[in-house]
Amino acid sequence: MTVETGPEAQLEPSAQSSLSTAAARNLATTTKSAPQMQEITSRWLLRMLPWVETKGGTYRVNRRLSYTVGDGLIEFVQDGAGVRVVPRELGELALLRGFEDVEVLTAIADRCVQRDFRAGEVLAERGTRAERIHLIAHGRIKQTSVGKYGDDVAVAVLADGDRFGENALLDSDAKWESTARAETDGTLLVLSRADFDAVLSASPGLRAHVEEFGSRSRRPQTRHGEAEIAMSAGHTGEAVLPGAFVDYELRPREYELSVAQTVLRVHTRVADLFNGPMNQTEEQLRLTVEALRERQEHELVNNREFGLLHNAAFKQRIQTRTGTLTPDDMDELLSRRRGTKLFLAHPRTIAAIGRGFSAYGLYPDHVDLGGQQVPAWRGVPILPCNKIPVSKQGTSSILAMRTGEDNQGVIGLRQTGLPEEHEPGLSVRFMGMSEQAIISYLVTTYYSAAVLLPDALGVLENVQIAPHLG
């Protein structure tokens, strides 16, 4: 027998002499992780909100009636995404100044129609018929006209609480003297001349007031359009003290608990045969609860009825100076309220904060929050929240809030002590077994959020977070 010892013999594979690892794994007990889930985030908003027990499922926010007649600005009341004008605030209009019939003012306010507008939209064209007054609840509008040499010249920049087109309510021949174009997204209330005439015809008192206004308008006026007041100063003697009382909002805002629910289904065969080393039902429930909490935080930020982005007062919404975030923008947002507890921003926005500060040679400091170091500005932590939307144009918002019932801030609402409660405010209820041997569990959580005072919550809007190229 001849044994080959050439190069060809050395290239032949040798016979397997031991059990392969692939086969050995069939008999081995593997070390495995619990099911992982990419959707889970830090959920700082849920962790930082003080949660208030809400029995009866409703929380009423009682406030002092707030309106400042005489400051030239009109104040509005928000109810979720809806807006209405405070009737007595219509006294800020020159036409209605001094008119105090609340029922008639309420009738006028009820006829104001809400209109949302977009940046770049033309709201009034110079030279066209003016048939309605516009009350700006939120947003920035620029008025332009034609200059001496035919070019566009800026007339005014109007913002929250301003109005234009007041002369359209009485003059059927009125025309727009300037073009009004929206610089930002926003909301306004529109009152047409026809609707105003309908109230006017039904109110003798209003007709008399309007006639008196016509006579007053022919009197000497100040540069602000107000009638000049003859006055004297330096009087002596005893002054009569006026009486006053504190009035409350007649229709206080009520927050009803919202709900997030799902039905978890587990087959009995899975629960019986594949329950080790990990409990399949418990793992299914754990991931379901995580997803439910993520959805809860999303709703607290974005829900149109109670979400923080939609319930920030218009006067607490500000714009960046240049689009790109600067330390001055953060200071402006911080200065709008006392005792700001936290900033909340999308992670990409936090990165933009770092870039914006670096351009000024500044760097956010860090504070300890529950044993974790987080970035901060002026000692206020800046916390990530990926539920704050980022627009297609690369802009986002930054929330700043004061929290707590004692601080008249932002609070979370929930009700505990639910039947078969799994976590505070979250229950898991057995629903039975189907004919297909599938076990069902109803997983439910009830929640909402309330802003106790308007200055408790502020928003810095239209923050440009996309980095500049080149």
Short mmCIF file of C-alpha atoms in Angstrom, two decimals:
data_model
loop_
_atom_site.label_atom_id
_atom_site.label_comp_id
_atom_site.label_asym_id
_atom_site.label_seq_id
_atom_site.Cartn_x
_atom_site.Cartn_y
_atom_site.Cartn_z
CA MET A 1 0.00 0.00 0.00
CA THR A 2 1.37 3.37 -1.08
CA VAL A 3 0.85 6.49 0.99
CA GLU A 4 0.86 9.76 -0.93
CA THR A 5 2.88 12.48 0.64
CA GLY A 6 2.81 15.10 -2.15
CA PRO A 7 1.28 18.58 -2.07
CA GLU A 8 -2.10 17.27 -3.32
CA ALA A 9 -2.47 15.06 -0.24
CA GLN A 10 -1.80 18.01 2.10
CA LEU A 11 -4.70 20.02 0.55
CA GLU A 12 -7.37 17.41 1.29
CA PRO A 13 -9.56 18.28 4.34
CA SER A 14 -8.99 16.15 7.39
CA ALA A 15 -11.88 14.12 8.82
CA GLN A 16 -13.86 15.71 11.72
CA SER A 17 -12.50 14.43 14.98
CA SER A 18 -14.84 16.18 17.49
CA LEU A 19 -18.42 17.43 17.91
CA SER A 20 -19.02 20.74 16.09
CA THR A 21 -20.14 23.83 17.98
CA ALA A 22 -23.26 24.11 15.80
CA ALA A 23 -24.37 20.64 16.87
CA ALA A 24 -23.36 21.16 20.47
CA ARG A 25 -25.70 24.19 20.74
CA ASN A 26 -28.69 21.87 20.29
CA LEU A 27 -27.96 20.36 23.70
CA ALA A 28 -26.75 23.48 25.46
CA THR A 29 -28.71 25.91 27.65
CA THR A 30 -28.09 29.33 26.13
CA THR A 31 -27.64 32.57 28.05
CA LYS A 32 -30.25 34.98 26.74
CA SER A 33 -31.39 38.53 27.32
CA ALA A 34 -34.85 39.72 28.14
CA PRO A 35 -36.74 41.02 25.08
CA GLN A 36 -35.33 44.37 24.04
CA MET A 37 -37.33 47.34 22.74
CA GLN A 38 -35.94 50.27 20.75
CA GLU A 39 -38.95 52.52 21.48
CA ILE A 40 -38.07 52.94 25.16
CA THR A 41 -36.74 56.42 26.03
CA SER A 42 -35.80 58.20 29.24
CA ARG A 43 -39.30 59.77 29.51
CA TRP A 44 -38.11 62.73 31.54
CA LEU A 45 -41.45 64.48 31.30
CA LEU A 46 -43.25 61.66 33.10
CA ARG A 47 -40.51 61.57 35.71
CA MET A 48 -40.43 65.32 36.38
CA LEU A 49 -44.13 66.16 36.42
CA PRO A 50 -45.67 66.23 39.91
CA TRP A 51 -48.68 63.91 39.67
CA VAL A 52 -51.89 65.09 41.34
CA GLU A 53 -54.60 62.67 42.39
CA THR A 54 -57.71 63.44 40.32
CA LYS A 55 -60.80 61.93 41.87
CA GLY A 56 -63.88 61.94 39.68
CA GLY A 57 -61.72 62.04 36.56
CA THR A 58 -61.87 65.85 36.25
CA TYR A 59 -59.60 68.67 37.46
CA ARG A 60 -60.92 72.25 37.44
CA VAL A 61 -58.50 75.16 37.29
CA ASN A 62 -60.07 78.18 39.00
CA ARG A 63 -58.41 81.47 38.16
CA ARG A 64 -58.98 85.12 38.77
CA LEU A 65 -60.61 86.75 35.75
CA SER A 66 -57.70 88.27 33.86
CA TYR A 67 -58.04 91.13 31.42
CA THR A 68 -56.29 94.47 31.28
CA VAL A 69 -58.60 97.00 29.69
CA GLY A 70 -56.65 100.04 28.54
CA ASP A 71 -53.31 98.48 27.55
CA GLY A 72 -54.25 98.34 23.90
CA LEU A 73 -53.84 94.56 23.73
CA ILE A 74 -56.68 92.06 23.47
CA GLU A 75 -56.48 88.97 25.64
CA PHE A 76 -57.84 85.57 24.73
CA VAL A 77 -58.91 82.42 26.52
CA GLN A 78 -57.64 79.05 25.36
CA ASP A 79 -59.53 75.80 25.61
CA GLY A 80 -57.19 73.23 24.12
CA ALA A 81 -56.65 74.23 20.49
CA GLY A 82 -59.74 76.46 20.57
CA VAL A 83 -59.50 80.20 21.17
CA ARG A 84 -62.09 82.77 22.15
CA VAL A 85 -61.81 86.42 23.01
CA VAL A 86 -62.65 87.67 26.51
CA PRO A 87 -65.82 89.73 25.87
CA ARG A 88 -64.78 92.69 28.02
CA GLU A 89 -61.44 92.73 26.21
CA LEU A 90 -63.31 93.99 23.16
CA GLY A 91 -63.28 97.30 25.03
CA GLU A 92 -59.71 97.63 23.78
CA LEU A 93 -61.16 98.44 20.36
CA ALA A 94 -61.53 102.18 19.92
CA LEU A 95 -65.06 101.60 18.64
CA LEU A 96 -66.13 99.81 21.83
CA ARG A 97 -64.04 101.58 24.43
CA GLY A 98 -66.21 102.49 27.38
CA PHE A 99 -69.07 100.20 26.36
CA GLU A 100 -69.85 97.95 29.34
CA ASP A 101 -72.88 95.87 28.39
CA VAL A 102 -71.38 92.42 28.94
CA GLU A 103 -74.25 90.60 27.23
CA VAL A 104 -73.77 92.57 24.02
CA LEU A 105 -70.00 92.19 24.19
CA THR A 106 -70.48 88.45 24.66
CA ALA A 107 -72.74 88.34 21.61
CA ILE A 108 -70.03 90.05 19.57
CA ALA A 109 -67.34 87.72 20.95
CA ASP A 110 -69.43 84.66 20.07
CA ARG A 111 -69.54 85.78 16.44
CA CYS A 112 -65.74 85.90 16.14
CA VAL A 113 -64.54 83.01 13.98
CA GLN A 114 -61.19 81.32 14.60
CA ARG A 115 -58.79 81.11 11.67
CA ASP A 116 -55.37 79.47 11.63
CA PHE A 117 -52.81 80.84 9.19
CA ARG A 118 -49.42 79.79 7.84
CA ALA A 119 -46.17 81.67 7.44
CA GLY A 120 -46.13 83.58 4.15
CA GLU A 121 -49.92 83.71 3.80
CA VAL A 122 -51.39 87.05 2.67
CA LEU A 123 -54.20 87.94 5.06
CA ALA A 124 -55.14 91.29 3.50
CA GLU A 125 -54.20 92.80 0.13
CA ARG A 126 -53.67 96.53 -0.20
CA GLY A 127 -56.43 98.25 -2.17
CA THR A 128 -59.04 95.47 -1.78
CA ARG A 129 -62.30 95.80 0.14
CA ALA A 130 -61.98 95.60 3.91
CA GLU A 131 -64.97 93.75 5.31
CA ARG A 132 -63.74 92.33 8.61
CA ILE A 133 -61.54 93.00 11.60
CA HIS A 134 -58.72 90.61 12.51
CA LEU A 135 -57.83 89.96 16.15
CA ILE A 136 -54.42 88.32 16.45
CA ALA A 137 -54.40 85.65 19.14
CA HIS A 138 -50.96 84.34 18.28
CA GLY A 139 -48.38 84.90 15.57
CA ARG A 140 -46.47 87.68 13.84
CA ILE A 141 -47.89 89.65 10.92
CA LYS A 142 -46.07 92.30 8.90
CA GLN A 143 -47.90 95.17 7.25
CA THR A 144 -46.35 96.75 4.17
CA SER A 145 -47.38 99.48 1.78
CA VAL A 146 -46.02 101.20 -1.33
CA GLY A 147 -43.41 103.87 -0.71
CA LYS A 148 -42.84 107.15 -2.48
CA TYR A 149 -40.68 105.50 -5.12
CA GLY A 150 -42.87 102.45 -5.69
CA ASP A 151 -40.99 100.05 -3.42
CA ASP A 152 -42.46 98.15 -0.48
CA VAL A 153 -42.07 99.85 2.87
CA ALA A 154 -42.79 98.39 6.29
CA VAL A 155 -45.77 99.92 8.06
CA ALA A 156 -45.97 97.84 11.22
CA VAL A 157 -45.25 94.44 12.70
CA LEU A 158 -48.23 93.09 14.64
CA ALA A 159 -48.17 90.27 17.16
CA ASP A 160 -50.21 88.66 19.94
CA GLY A 161 -53.08 90.89 21.11
CA ASP A 162 -52.92 93.33 18.20
CA ARG A 163 -55.59 93.80 15.55
CA PHE A 164 -56.09 95.40 12.16
CA GLY A 165 -59.10 96.38 10.05
CA GLU A 166 -61.05 98.07 12.82
CA ASN A 167 -62.47 100.70 10.46
CA ALA A 168 -64.06 97.91 8.38
CA LEU A 169 -66.80 97.42 10.99
CA LEU A 170 -68.51 100.73 10.20
CA ASP A 171 -67.30 101.90 6.79
CA SER A 172 -68.85 99.92 3.92
CA ASP A 173 -66.41 101.57 1.50
CA ALA A 174 -63.31 100.79 3.55
CA LYS A 175 -60.29 99.38 1.74
CA TRP A 176 -57.08 97.88 3.04
CA GLU A 177 -54.43 100.58 3.21
CA SER A 178 -51.62 98.05 3.53
CA THR A 179 -50.85 94.42 2.79
CA ALA A 180 -50.80 92.08 5.80
CA ARG A 181 -48.57 89.04 5.39
CA ALA A 182 -47.94 86.36 8.03
CA GLU A 183 -44.32 85.95 9.09
CA THR A 184 -45.04 82.94 11.30
CA ASP A 185 -47.78 80.38 11.77
CA GLY A 186 -50.51 81.58 14.08
CA THR A 187 -54.17 82.01 14.97
CA LEU A 188 -56.55 84.93 14.69
CA LEU A 189 -60.23 85.62 15.26
CA VAL A 190 -62.20 87.29 12.48
CA LEU A 191 -65.34 89.42 12.92
CA SER A 192 -67.16 90.42 9.74
CA ARG A 193 -69.06 93.66 9.28
CA ALA A 194 -72.24 91.67 8.60
CA ASP A 195 -71.98 89.87 11.95
CA PHE A 196 -71.27 93.13 13.76
CA ASP A 197 -74.26 94.80 12.06
CA ALA A 198 -76.50 91.92 13.21
CA VAL A 199 -75.59 92.61 16.85
CA LEU A 200 -75.76 96.36 16.29
CA SER A 201 -79.31 96.22 14.95
CA ALA A 202 -80.50 94.23 17.98
CA SER A 203 -78.89 96.47 20.61
CA PRO A 204 -80.13 100.06 21.06
CA GLY A 205 -77.42 100.66 23.65
CA LEU A 206 -74.70 99.65 21.22
CA ARG A 207 -76.16 101.87 18.50
CA ALA A 208 -76.13 104.84 20.87
CA HIS A 209 -72.53 104.08 21.83
CA VAL A 210 -71.44 103.86 18.20
CA GLU A 211 -73.09 107.19 17.44
CA GLU A 212 -71.30 108.73 20.41
CA PHE A 213 -68.06 107.23 19.12
CA GLY A 214 -68.64 109.00 15.81
CA SER A 215 -68.95 112.31 17.58
CA ARG A 216 -65.93 111.62 19.77
CA SER A 217 -63.78 110.74 16.77
CA ARG A 218 -64.17 114.30 15.54
CA ARG A 219 -62.74 115.70 18.76
CA PRO A 220 -59.04 116.46 19.24
CA GLN A 221 -57.08 113.25 19.58
CA THR A 222 -53.70 112.20 20.86
CA ARG A 223 -51.09 110.62 18.63
CA HIS A 224 -52.47 107.26 19.76
CA GLY A 225 -55.92 108.03 18.39
CA GLU A 226 -57.43 108.69 21.79
CA ALA A 227 -59.48 111.78 22.61
CA GLU A 228 -57.45 114.36 24.43
CA ILE A 229 -58.28 114.66 28.10
CA ALA A 230 -58.36 118.04 29.78
CA MET A 231 -56.80 117.59 33.18
CA SER A 232 -55.27 119.38 36.09
CA ALA A 233 -52.80 118.16 38.66
CA GLY A 234 -51.61 119.09 42.12
CA HIS A 235 -55.04 119.01 43.75
CA THR A 236 -55.39 119.03 47.50
CA GLY A 237 -57.93 117.67 49.87
CA GLU A 238 -59.26 114.22 50.58
CA ALA A 239 -59.40 111.78 47.69
CA VAL A 240 -62.27 109.28 47.48
CA LEU A 241 -61.02 105.70 47.46
CA PRO A 242 -62.58 103.47 44.79
CA GLY A 243 -64.20 100.17 45.68
CA ALA A 244 -63.16 96.92 44.09
CA PHE A 245 -63.64 93.17 44.23
CA VAL A 246 -61.86 90.12 42.85
CA ASP A 247 -63.74 88.50 40.00
CA TYR A 248 -63.30 84.93 38.81
CA GLU A 249 -63.56 83.29 35.44
CA LEU A 250 -67.18 82.29 34.91
CA ARG A 251 -66.15 79.31 32.76
CA PRO A 252 -63.02 77.84 34.35
CA ARG A 253 -61.06 75.29 32.40
CA GLU A 254 -61.72 71.67 33.29
CA TYR A 255 -59.32 68.86 32.40
CA GLU A 256 -60.81 65.40 32.02
CA LEU A 257 -58.53 62.40 32.30
CA SER A 258 -57.61 60.96 28.94
CA VAL A 259 -57.06 57.26 28.37
CA ALA A 260 -54.64 55.01 26.55
CA GLN A 261 -55.60 51.34 26.23
CA THR A 262 -54.67 48.14 24.50
CA VAL A 263 -55.61 44.47 24.72
CA LEU A 264 -52.71 42.11 25.36
CA ARG A 265 -53.27 38.58 24.04
CA VAL A 266 -51.21 35.55 25.05
CA HIS A 267 -51.85 31.98 23.82
CA THR A 268 -52.13 29.43 26.59
CA ARG A 269 -49.70 27.12 24.76
CA VAL A 270 -47.02 29.82 24.97
CA ALA A 271 -47.76 30.53 28.62
CA ASP A 272 -47.73 26.81 29.50
CA LEU A 273 -44.83 25.36 27.49
CA PHE A 274 -42.42 28.24 26.97
CA ASN A 275 -42.46 29.90 30.34
CA GLY A 276 -38.87 29.30 31.36
CA PRO A 277 -36.43 30.67 32.12
CA MET A 278 -38.51 33.84 31.53
CA ASN A 279 -42.20 34.29 32.19
CA GLN A 280 -43.70 34.96 28.76
CA THR A 281 -46.76 36.76 30.10
CA GLU A 282 -44.68 39.04 32.28
CA GLU A 283 -42.34 39.92 29.43
CA GLN A 284 -45.25 40.61 27.10
CA LEU A 285 -46.83 42.83 29.75
CA ARG A 286 -43.58 44.66 30.48
CA LEU A 287 -43.09 45.67 26.86
CA THR A 288 -46.75 46.60 26.49
CA VAL A 289 -46.57 48.89 29.53
CA GLU A 290 -43.41 50.51 28.14
CA ALA A 291 -45.18 51.24 24.84
CA LEU A 292 -48.21 52.61 26.70
CA ARG A 293 -46.05 54.97 28.75
CA GLU A 294 -44.32 56.18 25.59
CA ARG A 295 -47.71 56.95 24.08
CA GLN A 296 -48.76 58.70 27.28
CA GLU A 297 -45.78 61.06 27.11
CA HIS A 298 -46.45 61.71 23.42
CA GLU A 299 -50.03 62.72 24.23
CA LEU A 300 -48.94 64.97 27.10
CA VAL A 301 -46.80 66.90 24.61
CA ASN A 302 -48.88 66.81 21.43
CA ASN A 303 -52.57 66.26 22.26
CA ARG A 304 -54.62 69.21 20.95
CA GLU A 305 -56.85 69.31 24.03
CA PHE A 306 -54.36 69.12 26.90
CA GLY A 307 -50.91 68.71 25.32
CA LEU A 308 -48.28 71.20 26.46
CA LEU A 309 -47.43 72.45 22.97
CA HIS A 310 -51.06 73.43 22.34
CA ASN A 311 -51.81 74.80 25.81
CA ALA A 312 -48.98 77.27 26.19
CA ALA A 313 -50.42 80.79 26.44
CA PHE A 314 -49.87 82.90 23.34
CA LYS A 315 -48.00 85.54 25.32
CA GLN A 316 -45.65 82.81 26.53
CA ARG A 317 -44.71 81.75 23.00
CA ILE A 318 -41.70 83.54 21.62
CA GLN A 319 -39.65 83.37 18.45
CA THR A 320 -35.91 83.09 18.04
CA ARG A 321 -34.18 86.27 16.98
CA THR A 322 -32.46 84.81 13.94
CA GLY A 323 -33.77 81.26 13.68
CA THR A 324 -30.52 79.76 14.94
CA LEU A 325 -30.57 79.34 18.71
CA THR A 326 -28.54 81.80 20.77
CA PRO A 327 -27.95 82.23 24.52
CA ASP A 328 -30.12 85.36 24.34
CA ASP A 329 -33.06 83.24 23.16
CA MET A 330 -32.66 80.89 26.10
CA ASP A 331 -32.45 83.83 28.50
CA GLU A 332 -35.61 85.34 27.00
CA LEU A 333 -37.46 82.06 27.48
CA LEU A 334 -36.14 81.70 31.01
CA SER A 335 -37.09 85.25 32.01
CA ARG A 336 -40.80 84.79 31.16
CA ARG A 337 -41.55 82.99 34.42
CA ARG A 338 -40.37 82.66 37.98
CA GLY A 339 -38.92 79.42 39.25
CA THR A 340 -38.42 77.64 35.94
CA LYS A 341 -37.91 74.00 36.85
CA LEU A 342 -36.75 72.52 33.55
CA PHE A 343 -36.29 72.92 29.82
CA LEU A 344 -37.59 70.17 27.56
CA ALA A 345 -36.22 69.75 24.02
CA HIS A 346 -35.76 67.17 21.29
CA PRO A 347 -32.30 65.54 21.41
CA ARG A 348 -31.45 67.19 18.07
CA THR A 349 -32.43 70.53 19.55
CA ILE A 350 -30.11 69.94 22.50
CA ALA A 351 -27.32 69.34 20.01
CA ALA A 352 -28.26 72.63 18.32
CA ILE A 353 -28.09 74.35 21.71
CA GLY A 354 -24.52 73.15 22.06
CA ARG A 355 -23.61 74.40 18.58
CA GLY A 356 -25.29 77.75 19.16
CA PHE A 357 -23.56 78.28 22.47
CA SER A 358 -20.19 77.21 21.08
CA ALA A 359 -20.45 79.93 18.45
CA TYR A 360 -20.45 82.43 21.32
CA GLY A 361 -17.67 80.68 23.20
CA LEU A 362 -20.11 79.40 25.81
CA TYR A 363 -20.85 75.90 26.97
CA PRO A 364 -23.89 74.65 28.91
CA ASP A 365 -23.01 73.61 32.43
CA HIS A 366 -24.22 70.37 34.00
CA VAL A 367 -26.32 69.69 37.06
CA ASP A 368 -26.97 66.52 39.03
CA LEU A 369 -30.49 65.22 38.58
CA GLY A 370 -31.21 62.09 40.52
CA GLY A 371 -27.59 60.98 40.32
CA GLN A 372 -27.35 61.68 36.59
CA GLN A 373 -25.43 64.56 35.05
CA VAL A 374 -27.57 66.51 32.55
CA PRO A 375 -26.83 69.71 30.60
CA ALA A 376 -28.24 72.92 32.04
CA TRP A 377 -28.50 76.65 31.38
CA ARG A 378 -28.43 79.08 34.29
CA GLY A 379 -28.76 76.08 36.57
CA VAL A 380 -31.98 74.85 34.92
CA PRO A 381 -31.66 71.33 33.46
CA ILE A 382 -32.19 70.79 29.72
CA LEU A 383 -33.87 67.41 29.39
CA PRO A 384 -34.40 65.37 26.19
CA CYS A 385 -37.85 64.52 24.87
CA ASN A 386 -38.11 62.98 21.42
CA LYS A 387 -41.90 63.50 21.46
CA ILE A 388 -41.45 67.20 20.61
CA PRO A 389 -41.87 67.27 16.83
CA VAL A 390 -39.23 68.35 14.34
CA SER A 391 -40.61 69.90 11.18
CA LYS A 392 -39.53 69.05 7.66
CA GLN A 393 -37.81 72.42 7.55
CA GLY A 394 -35.56 71.39 10.44
CA THR A 395 -37.21 73.48 13.16
CA SER A 396 -38.45 72.47 16.57
CA SER A 397 -39.54 73.96 19.89
CA ILE A 398 -38.15 74.21 23.41
CA LEU A 399 -40.48 74.01 26.42
CA ALA A 400 -39.78 75.73 29.71
CA MET A 401 -41.97 75.12 32.70
CA ARG A 402 -42.54 75.70 36.36
CA THR A 403 -44.03 72.63 38.00
CA GLY A 404 -46.11 71.82 41.05
CA GLU A 405 -49.49 72.74 42.51
CA ASP A 406 -47.95 74.85 45.28
CA ASN A 407 -45.92 76.79 42.71
CA GLN A 408 -48.97 77.34 40.46
CA GLY A 409 -47.16 75.49 37.72
CA VAL A 410 -47.66 72.53 35.39
CA ILE A 411 -48.95 69.32 36.93
CA GLY A 412 -49.74 65.83 35.76
CA LEU A 413 -53.17 64.36 36.48
CA ARG A 414 -53.96 60.74 37.25
CA GLN A 415 -56.17 58.58 39.42
CA THR A 416 -54.73 55.76 41.48
CA GLY A 417 -56.43 52.88 43.28
CA LEU A 418 -57.81 51.43 40.06
CA PRO A 419 -59.13 47.86 40.04
CA GLU A 420 -56.27 45.39 39.40
CA GLU A 421 -53.75 48.26 39.40
CA HIS A 422 -50.34 47.24 38.09
CA GLU A 423 -48.60 50.61 38.48
CA PRO A 424 -49.90 53.95 39.82
CA GLY A 425 -52.62 54.98 37.41
CA LEU A 426 -52.23 51.87 35.22
CA SER A 427 -54.32 48.72 35.49
CA VAL A 428 -54.13 45.27 33.93
CA ARG A 429 -57.51 43.52 33.95
CA PHE A 430 -58.12 39.90 32.98
CA MET A 431 -60.71 39.75 30.20
CA GLY A 432 -61.09 36.00 29.88
CA MET A 433 -60.11 33.26 27.46
CA SER A 434 -61.39 32.79 23.91
CA GLU A 435 -62.40 29.52 22.25
CA GLN A 436 -59.02 29.57 20.54
CA ALA A 437 -57.34 29.34 23.98
CA ILE A 438 -56.09 32.92 23.85
CA ILE A 439 -55.91 34.81 27.15
CA SER A 440 -56.74 38.55 26.95
CA TYR A 441 -55.72 41.36 29.31
CA LEU A 442 -56.98 44.96 29.14
CA VAL A 443 -54.09 47.35 29.84
CA THR A 444 -55.28 50.88 30.68
CA THR A 445 -53.76 54.13 31.91
CA TYR A 446 -55.59 57.40 32.66
CA TYR A 447 -53.75 60.72 32.56
CA SER A 448 -53.77 64.40 31.61
CA ALA A 449 -51.83 67.59 32.36
CA ALA A 450 -52.94 71.00 33.58
CA VAL A 451 -51.32 74.44 33.36
CA LEU A 452 -52.39 76.30 36.49
CA LEU A 453 -51.20 79.77 35.44
CA PRO A 454 -50.34 80.96 31.93
CA ASP A 455 -46.78 81.91 32.84
CA ALA A 456 -46.05 78.41 34.16
CA LEU A 457 -45.36 77.15 30.63
CA GLY A 458 -43.43 78.81 27.82
CA VAL A 459 -42.38 77.75 24.34
CA LEU A 460 -39.51 78.94 22.17
CA GLU A 461 -40.80 78.24 18.67
CA ASN A 462 -39.22 77.78 15.25
CA VAL A 463 -35.78 76.91 16.56
CA GLN A 464 -33.55 76.08 13.58
CA ILE A 465 -31.79 72.86 14.51
CA ALA A 466 -30.42 71.78 11.13
CA PRO A 467 -26.67 72.64 11.06
CA HIS A 468 -25.51 75.13 8.46
CA LEU A 469 -23.34 73.63 5.71
CA GLY A 470 -20.24 75.24 4.38
#
